[in-house]
XYZ file of C-alpha atoms in Angstrom:
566
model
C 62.231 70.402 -68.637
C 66.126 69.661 -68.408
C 66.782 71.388 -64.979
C 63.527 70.394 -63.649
C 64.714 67.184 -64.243
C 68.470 67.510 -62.629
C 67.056 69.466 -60.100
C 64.121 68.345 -58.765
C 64.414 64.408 -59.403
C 68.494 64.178 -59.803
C 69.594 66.083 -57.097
C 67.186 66.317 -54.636
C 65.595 62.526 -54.763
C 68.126 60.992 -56.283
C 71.298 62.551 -54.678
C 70.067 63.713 -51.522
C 66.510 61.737 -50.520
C 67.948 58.323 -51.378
C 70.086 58.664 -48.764
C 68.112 59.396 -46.061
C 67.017 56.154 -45.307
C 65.131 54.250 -41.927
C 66.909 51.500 -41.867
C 66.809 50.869 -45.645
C 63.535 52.244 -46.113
C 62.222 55.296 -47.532
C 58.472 57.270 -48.774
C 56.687 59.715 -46.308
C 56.382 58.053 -43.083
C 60.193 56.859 -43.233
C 61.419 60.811 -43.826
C 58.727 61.868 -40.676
C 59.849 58.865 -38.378
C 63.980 60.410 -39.219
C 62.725 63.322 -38.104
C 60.847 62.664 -34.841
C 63.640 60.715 -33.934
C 65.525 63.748 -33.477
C 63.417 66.677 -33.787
C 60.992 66.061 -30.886
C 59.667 69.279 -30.286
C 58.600 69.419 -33.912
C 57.149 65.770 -33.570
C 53.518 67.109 -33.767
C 54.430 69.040 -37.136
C 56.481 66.401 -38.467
C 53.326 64.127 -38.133
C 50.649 66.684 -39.913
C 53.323 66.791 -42.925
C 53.221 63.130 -43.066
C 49.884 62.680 -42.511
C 49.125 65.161 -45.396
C 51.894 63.973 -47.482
C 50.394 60.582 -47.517
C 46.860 62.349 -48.245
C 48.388 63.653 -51.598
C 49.958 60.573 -52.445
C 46.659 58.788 -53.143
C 45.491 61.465 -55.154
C 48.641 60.500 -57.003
C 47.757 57.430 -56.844
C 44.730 57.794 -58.449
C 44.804 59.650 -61.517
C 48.626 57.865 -62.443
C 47.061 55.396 -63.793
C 44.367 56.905 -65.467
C 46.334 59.282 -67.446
C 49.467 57.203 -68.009
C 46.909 54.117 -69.374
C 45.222 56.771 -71.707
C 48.306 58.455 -72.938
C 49.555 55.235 -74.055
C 46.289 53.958 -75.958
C 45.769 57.386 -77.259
C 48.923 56.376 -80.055
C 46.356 54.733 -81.612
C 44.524 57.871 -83.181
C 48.225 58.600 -84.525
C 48.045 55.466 -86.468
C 44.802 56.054 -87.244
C 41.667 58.586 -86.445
C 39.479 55.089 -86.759
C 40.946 54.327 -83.290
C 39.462 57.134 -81.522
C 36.163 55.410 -80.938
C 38.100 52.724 -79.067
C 40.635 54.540 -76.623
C 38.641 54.976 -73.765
C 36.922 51.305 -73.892
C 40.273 50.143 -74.214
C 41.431 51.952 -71.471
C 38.926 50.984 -69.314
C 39.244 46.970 -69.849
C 43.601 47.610 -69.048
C 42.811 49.469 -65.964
C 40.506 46.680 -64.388
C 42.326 44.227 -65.669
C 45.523 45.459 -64.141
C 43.391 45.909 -60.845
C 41.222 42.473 -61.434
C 45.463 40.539 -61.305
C 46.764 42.628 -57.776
C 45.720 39.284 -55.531
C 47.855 37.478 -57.907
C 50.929 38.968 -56.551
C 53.191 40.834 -58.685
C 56.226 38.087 -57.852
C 55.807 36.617 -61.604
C 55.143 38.964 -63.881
C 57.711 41.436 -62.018
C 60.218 39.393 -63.505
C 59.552 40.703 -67.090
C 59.191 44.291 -65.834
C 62.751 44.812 -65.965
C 63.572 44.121 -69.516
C 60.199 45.270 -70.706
C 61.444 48.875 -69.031
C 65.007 48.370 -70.639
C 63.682 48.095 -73.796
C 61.535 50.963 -73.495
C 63.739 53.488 -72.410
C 66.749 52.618 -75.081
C 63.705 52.690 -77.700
C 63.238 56.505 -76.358
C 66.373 57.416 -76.225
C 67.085 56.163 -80.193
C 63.526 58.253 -81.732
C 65.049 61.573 -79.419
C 68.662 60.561 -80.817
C 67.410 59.973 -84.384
C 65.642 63.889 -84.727
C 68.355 65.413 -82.485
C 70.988 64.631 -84.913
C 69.012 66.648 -87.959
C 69.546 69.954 -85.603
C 71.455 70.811 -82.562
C 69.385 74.510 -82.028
C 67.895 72.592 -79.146
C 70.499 72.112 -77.536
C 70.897 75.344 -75.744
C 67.965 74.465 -73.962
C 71.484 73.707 -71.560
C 70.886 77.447 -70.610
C 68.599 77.654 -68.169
C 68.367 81.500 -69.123
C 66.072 80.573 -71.651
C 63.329 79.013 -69.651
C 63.657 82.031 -66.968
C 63.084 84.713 -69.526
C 60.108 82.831 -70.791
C 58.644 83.022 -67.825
C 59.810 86.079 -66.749
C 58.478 87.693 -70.427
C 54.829 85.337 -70.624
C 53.652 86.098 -67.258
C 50.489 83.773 -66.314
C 51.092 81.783 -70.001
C 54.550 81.182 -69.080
C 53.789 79.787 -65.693
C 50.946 77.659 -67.023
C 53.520 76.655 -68.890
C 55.635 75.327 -65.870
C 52.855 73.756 -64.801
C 52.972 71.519 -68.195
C 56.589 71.339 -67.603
C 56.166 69.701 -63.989
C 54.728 66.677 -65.953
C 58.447 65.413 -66.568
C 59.156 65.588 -62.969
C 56.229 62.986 -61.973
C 57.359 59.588 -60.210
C 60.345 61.675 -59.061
C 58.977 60.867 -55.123
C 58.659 56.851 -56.143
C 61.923 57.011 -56.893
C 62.377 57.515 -52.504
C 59.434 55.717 -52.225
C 60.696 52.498 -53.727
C 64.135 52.744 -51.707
C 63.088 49.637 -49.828
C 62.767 47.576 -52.435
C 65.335 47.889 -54.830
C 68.231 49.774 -52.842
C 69.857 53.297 -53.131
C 72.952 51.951 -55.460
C 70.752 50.185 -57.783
C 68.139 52.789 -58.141
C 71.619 55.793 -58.643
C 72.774 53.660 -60.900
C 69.941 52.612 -63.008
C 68.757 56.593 -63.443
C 72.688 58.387 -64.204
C 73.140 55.023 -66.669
C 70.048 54.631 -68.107
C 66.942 56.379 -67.154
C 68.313 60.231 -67.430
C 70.118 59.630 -70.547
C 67.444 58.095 -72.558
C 64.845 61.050 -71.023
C 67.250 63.800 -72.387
C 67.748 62.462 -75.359
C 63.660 61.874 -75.713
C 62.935 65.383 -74.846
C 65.954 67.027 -77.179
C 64.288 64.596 -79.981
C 60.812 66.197 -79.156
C 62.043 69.402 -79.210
C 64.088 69.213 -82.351
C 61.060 67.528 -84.236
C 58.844 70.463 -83.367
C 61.297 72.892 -84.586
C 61.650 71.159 -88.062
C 57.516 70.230 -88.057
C 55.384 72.362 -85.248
C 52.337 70.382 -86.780
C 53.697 67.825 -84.870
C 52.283 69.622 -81.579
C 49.654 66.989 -81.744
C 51.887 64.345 -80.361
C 55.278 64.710 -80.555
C 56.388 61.863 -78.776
C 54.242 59.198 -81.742
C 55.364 61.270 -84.588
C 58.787 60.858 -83.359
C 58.711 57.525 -85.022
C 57.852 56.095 -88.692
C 54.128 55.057 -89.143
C 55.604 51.064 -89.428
C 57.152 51.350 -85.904
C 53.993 52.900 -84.600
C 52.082 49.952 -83.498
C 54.745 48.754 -82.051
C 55.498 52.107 -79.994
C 51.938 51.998 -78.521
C 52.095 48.550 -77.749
C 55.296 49.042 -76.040
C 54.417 52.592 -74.275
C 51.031 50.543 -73.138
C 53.155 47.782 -71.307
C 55.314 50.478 -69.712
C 52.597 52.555 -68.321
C 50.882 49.623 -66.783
C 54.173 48.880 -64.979
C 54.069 52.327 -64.203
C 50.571 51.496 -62.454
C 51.528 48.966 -60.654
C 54.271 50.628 -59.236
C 51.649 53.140 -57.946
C 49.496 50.820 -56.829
C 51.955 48.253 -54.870
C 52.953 51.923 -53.361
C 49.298 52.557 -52.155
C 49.305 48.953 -50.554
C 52.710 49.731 -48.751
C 51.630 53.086 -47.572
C 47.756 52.113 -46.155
C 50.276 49.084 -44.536
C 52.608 51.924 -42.832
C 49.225 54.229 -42.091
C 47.983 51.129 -40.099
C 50.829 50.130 -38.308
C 51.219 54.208 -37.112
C 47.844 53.866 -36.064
C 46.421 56.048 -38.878
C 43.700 54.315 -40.289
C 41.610 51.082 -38.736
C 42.886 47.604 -39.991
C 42.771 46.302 -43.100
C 42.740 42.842 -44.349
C 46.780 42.285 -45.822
C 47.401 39.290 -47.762
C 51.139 38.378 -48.786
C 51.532 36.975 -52.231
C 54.786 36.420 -51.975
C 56.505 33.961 -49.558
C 60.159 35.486 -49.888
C 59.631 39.209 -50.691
C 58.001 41.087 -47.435
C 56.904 43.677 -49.481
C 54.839 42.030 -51.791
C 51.657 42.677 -50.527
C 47.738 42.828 -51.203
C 44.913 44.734 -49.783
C 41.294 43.980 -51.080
C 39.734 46.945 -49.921
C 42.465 49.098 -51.006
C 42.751 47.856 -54.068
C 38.775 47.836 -55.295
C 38.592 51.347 -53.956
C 41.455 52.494 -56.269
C 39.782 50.708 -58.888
C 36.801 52.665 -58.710
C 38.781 56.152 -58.411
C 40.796 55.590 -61.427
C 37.944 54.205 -63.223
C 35.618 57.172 -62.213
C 38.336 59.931 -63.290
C 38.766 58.113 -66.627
C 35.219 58.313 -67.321
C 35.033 62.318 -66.042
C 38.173 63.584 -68.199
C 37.810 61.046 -70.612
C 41.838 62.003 -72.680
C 44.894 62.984 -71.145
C 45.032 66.165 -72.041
C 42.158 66.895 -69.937
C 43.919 64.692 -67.100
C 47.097 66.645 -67.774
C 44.926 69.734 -65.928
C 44.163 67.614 -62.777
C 47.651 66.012 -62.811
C 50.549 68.055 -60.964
C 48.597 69.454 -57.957
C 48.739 66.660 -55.441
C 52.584 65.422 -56.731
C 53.893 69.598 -55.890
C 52.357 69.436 -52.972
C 53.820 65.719 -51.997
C 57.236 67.173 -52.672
C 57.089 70.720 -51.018
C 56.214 68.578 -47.931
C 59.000 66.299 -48.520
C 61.469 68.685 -48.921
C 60.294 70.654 -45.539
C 60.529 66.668 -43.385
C 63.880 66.683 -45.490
C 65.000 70.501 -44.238
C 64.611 68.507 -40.529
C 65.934 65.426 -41.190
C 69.648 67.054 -43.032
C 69.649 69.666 -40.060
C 68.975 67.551 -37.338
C 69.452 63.717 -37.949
C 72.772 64.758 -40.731
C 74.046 67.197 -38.021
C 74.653 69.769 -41.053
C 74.742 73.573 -40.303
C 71.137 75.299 -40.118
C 72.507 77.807 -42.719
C 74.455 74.810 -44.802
C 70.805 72.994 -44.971
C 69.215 76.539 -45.644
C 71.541 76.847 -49.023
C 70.434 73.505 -49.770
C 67.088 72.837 -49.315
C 65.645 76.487 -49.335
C 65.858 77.010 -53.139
C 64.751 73.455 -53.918
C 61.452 74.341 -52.330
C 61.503 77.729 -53.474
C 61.486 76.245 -57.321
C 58.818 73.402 -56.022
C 56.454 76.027 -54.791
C 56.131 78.458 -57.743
C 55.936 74.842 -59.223
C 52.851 74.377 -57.205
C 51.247 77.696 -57.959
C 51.597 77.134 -61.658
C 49.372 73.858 -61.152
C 47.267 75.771 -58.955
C 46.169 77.227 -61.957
C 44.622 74.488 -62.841
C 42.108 73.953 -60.313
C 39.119 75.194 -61.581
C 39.525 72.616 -64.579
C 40.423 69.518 -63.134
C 43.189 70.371 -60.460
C 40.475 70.401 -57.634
C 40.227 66.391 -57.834
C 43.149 65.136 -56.751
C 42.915 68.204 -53.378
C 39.507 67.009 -53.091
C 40.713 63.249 -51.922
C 43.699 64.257 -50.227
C 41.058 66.283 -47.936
C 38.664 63.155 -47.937
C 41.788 61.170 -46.650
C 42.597 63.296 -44.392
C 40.026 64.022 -42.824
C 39.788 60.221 -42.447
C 43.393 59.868 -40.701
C 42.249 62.864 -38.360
C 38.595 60.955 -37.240
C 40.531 58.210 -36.601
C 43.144 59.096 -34.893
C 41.182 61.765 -32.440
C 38.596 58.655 -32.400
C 40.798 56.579 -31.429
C 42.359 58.745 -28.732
C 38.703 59.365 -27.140
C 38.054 55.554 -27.077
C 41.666 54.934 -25.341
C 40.445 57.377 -22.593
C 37.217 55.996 -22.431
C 38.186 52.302 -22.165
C 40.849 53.221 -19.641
C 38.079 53.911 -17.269
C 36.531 50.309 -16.909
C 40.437 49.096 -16.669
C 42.139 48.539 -13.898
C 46.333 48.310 -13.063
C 47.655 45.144 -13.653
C 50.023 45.251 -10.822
C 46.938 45.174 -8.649
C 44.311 43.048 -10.184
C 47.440 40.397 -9.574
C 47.571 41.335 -5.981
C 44.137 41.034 -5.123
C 43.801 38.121 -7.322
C 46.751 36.209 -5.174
C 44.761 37.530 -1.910
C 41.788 35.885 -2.950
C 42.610 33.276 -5.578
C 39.108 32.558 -7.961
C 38.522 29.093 -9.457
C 41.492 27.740 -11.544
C 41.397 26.010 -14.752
C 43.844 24.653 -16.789
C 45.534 25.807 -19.393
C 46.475 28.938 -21.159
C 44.792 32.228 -21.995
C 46.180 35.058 -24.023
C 44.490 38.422 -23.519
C 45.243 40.813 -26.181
C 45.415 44.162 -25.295
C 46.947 47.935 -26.402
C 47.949 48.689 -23.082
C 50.729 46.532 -20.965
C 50.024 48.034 -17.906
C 46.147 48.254 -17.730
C 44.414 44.845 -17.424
C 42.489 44.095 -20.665
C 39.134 44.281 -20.179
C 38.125 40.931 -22.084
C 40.129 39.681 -18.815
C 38.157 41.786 -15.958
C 34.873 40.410 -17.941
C 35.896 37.070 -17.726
C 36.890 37.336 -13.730
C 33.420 39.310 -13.495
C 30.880 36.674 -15.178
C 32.724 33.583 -15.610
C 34.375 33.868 -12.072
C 37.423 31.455 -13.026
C 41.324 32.185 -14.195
C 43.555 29.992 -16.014
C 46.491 28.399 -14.487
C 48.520 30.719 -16.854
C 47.580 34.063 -18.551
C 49.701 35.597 -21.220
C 49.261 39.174 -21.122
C 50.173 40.062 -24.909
C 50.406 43.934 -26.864
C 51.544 44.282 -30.077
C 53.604 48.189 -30.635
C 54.166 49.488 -33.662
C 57.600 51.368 -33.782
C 59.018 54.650 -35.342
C 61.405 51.977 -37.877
C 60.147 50.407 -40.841
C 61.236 47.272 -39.332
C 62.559 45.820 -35.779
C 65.282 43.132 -35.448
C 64.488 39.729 -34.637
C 66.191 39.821 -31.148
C 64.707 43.061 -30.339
C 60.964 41.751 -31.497
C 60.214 40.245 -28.049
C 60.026 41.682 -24.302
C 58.855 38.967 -21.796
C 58.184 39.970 -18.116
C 56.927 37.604 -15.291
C 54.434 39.472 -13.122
C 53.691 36.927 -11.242
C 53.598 33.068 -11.479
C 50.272 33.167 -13.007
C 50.688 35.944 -15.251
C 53.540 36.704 -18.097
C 53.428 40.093 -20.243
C 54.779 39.877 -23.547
C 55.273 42.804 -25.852
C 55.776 42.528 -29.149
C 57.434 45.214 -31.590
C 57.003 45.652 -34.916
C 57.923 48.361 -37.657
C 55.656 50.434 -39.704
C 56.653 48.536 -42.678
C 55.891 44.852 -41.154
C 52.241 42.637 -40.430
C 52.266 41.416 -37.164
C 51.284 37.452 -36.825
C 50.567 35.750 -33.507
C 51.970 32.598 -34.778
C 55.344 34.074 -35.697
C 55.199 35.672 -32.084
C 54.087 32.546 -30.180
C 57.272 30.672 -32.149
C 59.583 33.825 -30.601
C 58.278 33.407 -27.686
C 59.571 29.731 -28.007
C 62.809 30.475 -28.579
C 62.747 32.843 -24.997
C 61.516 29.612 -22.788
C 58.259 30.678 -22.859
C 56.646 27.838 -24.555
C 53.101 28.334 -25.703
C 51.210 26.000 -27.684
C 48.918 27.624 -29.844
C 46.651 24.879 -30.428
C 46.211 24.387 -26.201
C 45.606 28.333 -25.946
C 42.709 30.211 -25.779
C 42.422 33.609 -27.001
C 40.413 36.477 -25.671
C 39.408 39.392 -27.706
C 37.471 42.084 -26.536
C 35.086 43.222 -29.342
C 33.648 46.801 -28.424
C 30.169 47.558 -29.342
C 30.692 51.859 -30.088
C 28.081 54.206 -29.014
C 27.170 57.917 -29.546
C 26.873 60.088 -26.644
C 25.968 64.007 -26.006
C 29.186 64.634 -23.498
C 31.265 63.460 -27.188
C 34.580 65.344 -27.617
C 34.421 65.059 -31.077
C 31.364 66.879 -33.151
C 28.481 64.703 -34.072
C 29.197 63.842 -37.665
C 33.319 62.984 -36.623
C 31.914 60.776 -34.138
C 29.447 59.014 -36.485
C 31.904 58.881 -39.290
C 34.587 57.331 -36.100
C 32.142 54.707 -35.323
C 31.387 54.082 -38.880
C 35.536 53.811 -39.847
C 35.447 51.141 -36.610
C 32.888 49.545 -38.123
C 34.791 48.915 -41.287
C 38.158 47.562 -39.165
C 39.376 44.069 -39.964
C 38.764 41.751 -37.361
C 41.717 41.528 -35.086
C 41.289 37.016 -35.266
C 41.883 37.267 -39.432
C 44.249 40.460 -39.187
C 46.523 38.656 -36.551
C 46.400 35.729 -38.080
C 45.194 33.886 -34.879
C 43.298 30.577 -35.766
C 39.190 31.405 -35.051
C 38.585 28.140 -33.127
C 40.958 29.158 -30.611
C 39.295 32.568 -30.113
C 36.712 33.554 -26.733
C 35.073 37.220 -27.882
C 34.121 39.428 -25.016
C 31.696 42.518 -26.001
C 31.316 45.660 -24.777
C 29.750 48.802 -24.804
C 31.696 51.733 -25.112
C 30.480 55.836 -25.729
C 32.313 57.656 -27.735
């Protein structure tokens, strides 16, 4: 447990990781856009590890806070066996009540999260500190000899028993995750100061009580304390784990956000519950489907022991894949030696992988879970994006080049009325086809046409004089792009109001907007097999509408259908 600790989470997420930042940022798609940056042969790979890292991470996401919720309410058999009868129930009214308070926003109760945590951790580190003191044996725990020859001497017992061990390394990859929010510095400081100190001193206390009193096996981490202090301790380890949880969960919104914006998965509905912190944010869907999950594996395992065997498999995996993106980004984006990032990185993933075959073990009793929905996800990302691809091509053929629908339209001018229209479209280039509809039936063009595409970049977020490209194409037509990072929600408001302060002055409330809204239909000559493309079409189906998801007021708004195989 001690070098797993300074290994795994101290030196390779909080030494190394942390500093591998995009532009302040950091998680999965932040280490995979480093490395496409610079490693663009291996693009293609780069984007399967992200995409599968991402996968894992909801698995993750799922059964944290089932298992951290039913840890803590499980002290309450230690006061007293009465309580069993209650855990679960209990457990099940904190999880959907943590869930029920997301669309809240997390800006006012954050504020006691820090203390709450403070507490908690100095409260750990005095029950280790208090049984360490009564005998030092465990101390040479230091020796990482120890823990080899175990293994080395146990065989498949002492690598289930790694796979036990791994549970102290959990959260390690929110540490990275949470960069963004918090800062490298702050996050350093808070773990060398704080965090690590009171962990060691928690698992030496642990360790030193089960030498004096192996009955304590039961749960060592209670028993640590006297029975007066136990209430307390569960009421306490309760709050903790539900900040735990939300930590999760506010990490689930950010990463279906960054999935989105990369073109992943079709839009969602994002709400912002805070008007001063960007990342603050809240996704319905998201969240009531992550309900469900956690609810669902509560009710299968039921204790955390039995969640213990499901836990580990999707977190191994999560940080074998980081630590391959991380092999790119230290060779290639650091400039280091290929044999200098070998030495580093090679027996960090070495130790992570027979990591990930000890939880392997577990499979057959819980362990295939968590795999099971990082398949279901992506498989998902993969529809979607291959869907997405096919209905690109497709649309492409009833589009024509902007360049020359201008030309021919200044050859032979139609009807002009007045005022502006904004087309929304993916491509810049390509006329949008809500436009060639409206030249087709309505036979008239406004006396100004914005031609507008919003591109999601590599970065988690652009600069504000780098958000806006405007182009005159002609004096009846204007293309504006707008950029945006993987980590931001694109408004049309906010871009109308940069726009502004360009000289291009559009008034939203004197604008009409055309959408095309495509009507998606199966067909034999398909690319993709039958049930991708039905499960495509079903995923579109499901996609925000682009007037509420960018933010564009609905009375301004002129829908143009269309029927489109897939």
């Amino acid at each position: 447990m001690v070098w797993t600790v300074v290994l795994i989470v101290t030196v390779k997420y909080v030494i190394i990781l942390l500093r591998a930042d995009n532009n302040g940022e950091g998680g999965t798609f932040a280490l995979m856009s480093l490395g496409q940056s610079v490693a663009t042969r291996s693009a293609p790979l780069l984007t399967v590890l992200g995409v599968l890292g991402a996968s894992f991470f909801y698995g993750d996401a799922i059964i944290t806070p089932a298992i951290s919720v039913l840890s803590a309410v499980e002290g309450l058999e230690v006061i007293s066996p009465h309580f069993k009868k209650i855990v679960l129930p209990l457990t099940l009214v904190i999880i959907i009540g943590l869930f029920s308070v997301q669309s809240r926003g997390t800006a006012r109760v954050a504020q006691f999260f820090g203390p709450i945590t403070l507490v908690w951790f100095l409260v750990m580190a005095l029950g280790g500190l208090y049984h360490l003191v009564g005998d030092f044996r465990v101390l040479q725990a230091l020796n990482p000899l120890y823990g080899i020859s175990f293994v080395a001497q146990n065989g498949m017992t002492g690598l289930s028993g790694m796979g036990l061990v791994f549970l102290c390394a959990t959260g390690a990859e929110a540490l990275y995750a949470d960069l963004g929010h918090f800062g490298r510095r702050p996050i350093q400081l808070a773990w060398f100061w704080i965090v690590l100190p009171s962990l060691m001193l928690n698992y030496f206390g642990q360790g030193a009580l089960l030498l004096s009193d192996p009955a304590a096996l039961k749960n060592p981490f209670f028993l640590m304390y006297p029975s007066w202090a136990l209430p307390i301790m569960v009421i306490l380890a309760t709050m903790a784990t539900i900040i735990a949880s939300q930590a999760v969960i506010t990490g689930a919104f950010s990463i279906t956000r960054q999935a989105i914006q990369l073109g992943l998965l079709p839009r969602q509905l994002i709400k912002h519950t805070s008007e001063s912190v960007a990342g603050q944010i809240y996704l319905p869907r998201v969240n009531w489907i992550l309900c469900a999950g956690v609810v669902i594996v509560t009710l299968m395992f039921q204790s955390s022991s039995k969640l213990a065997a499901a836990y580990g498999v999707s977190v191994t995996a999560a940080m074998v894949i980081d630590s391959m993106m991380a092999f790119f980004v230290i060779w290639r984006y650091w400039k280091w030696n290929i044999w200098k990032t070998a030495a580093l990185i090679v027996p960090l993933m070495l130790i992570e992988q027979v990591f990930f075959f000890a939880n392997a073990l577990k499979i057959p009793d819980g362990g295939w879970f968590p795999l099971a929905i990082a398949a279901f996800i992506g498989v998902l990302i993969q529809s979607w994006t291959r869907g997405s691809r096919v209905l690109t091509k497709a649309t492409r053929k009833n589009e024509a080049e902007l360049g020359w629908l201008v030309r021919k339209l200044e050859a032979k001018p139609p009807h002009r009325v007045p005022g502006t229209a904004v087309f929304l479209t993916g491509d810049p280039e390509s006329a949008p086809t809500a436009l060639m509809h409206n030249l087709k039936h309505n036979r008239v063009l406004h006396e100004r046409n914005i031609i507008l595409t919003i591109k999601s970049e590599d970065t988690p977020r652009v600069v504000r004089h780098e958000r806006i490209e405007i182009e005159r194409v002609s004096d009846n037509f204007i293309r504006v792009i707008a950029h945006y990072g993987f980590m931001e929600t694109p408004s049309v408001p906010k871009i109308l109001e940069y726009c502004k302060r360009k000289d291009l002055n559009i008034e939203i409330s004197q604008s009409s907007f055309f959408l095309s809204r495509r009507s998606l239909k199966t067909t034999i000559r398909s690319e993709m097999p039958r049930w991708q493309e039905r499960l495509f079409i079903f995923l579109a189906g499901t996609a925000e509408d682009a007037t509420a998801y960018f933010q564009i007021p609905t009375d301004r708004v002129v829908e143009v259908g269309t029927q489109v195989m897939v």
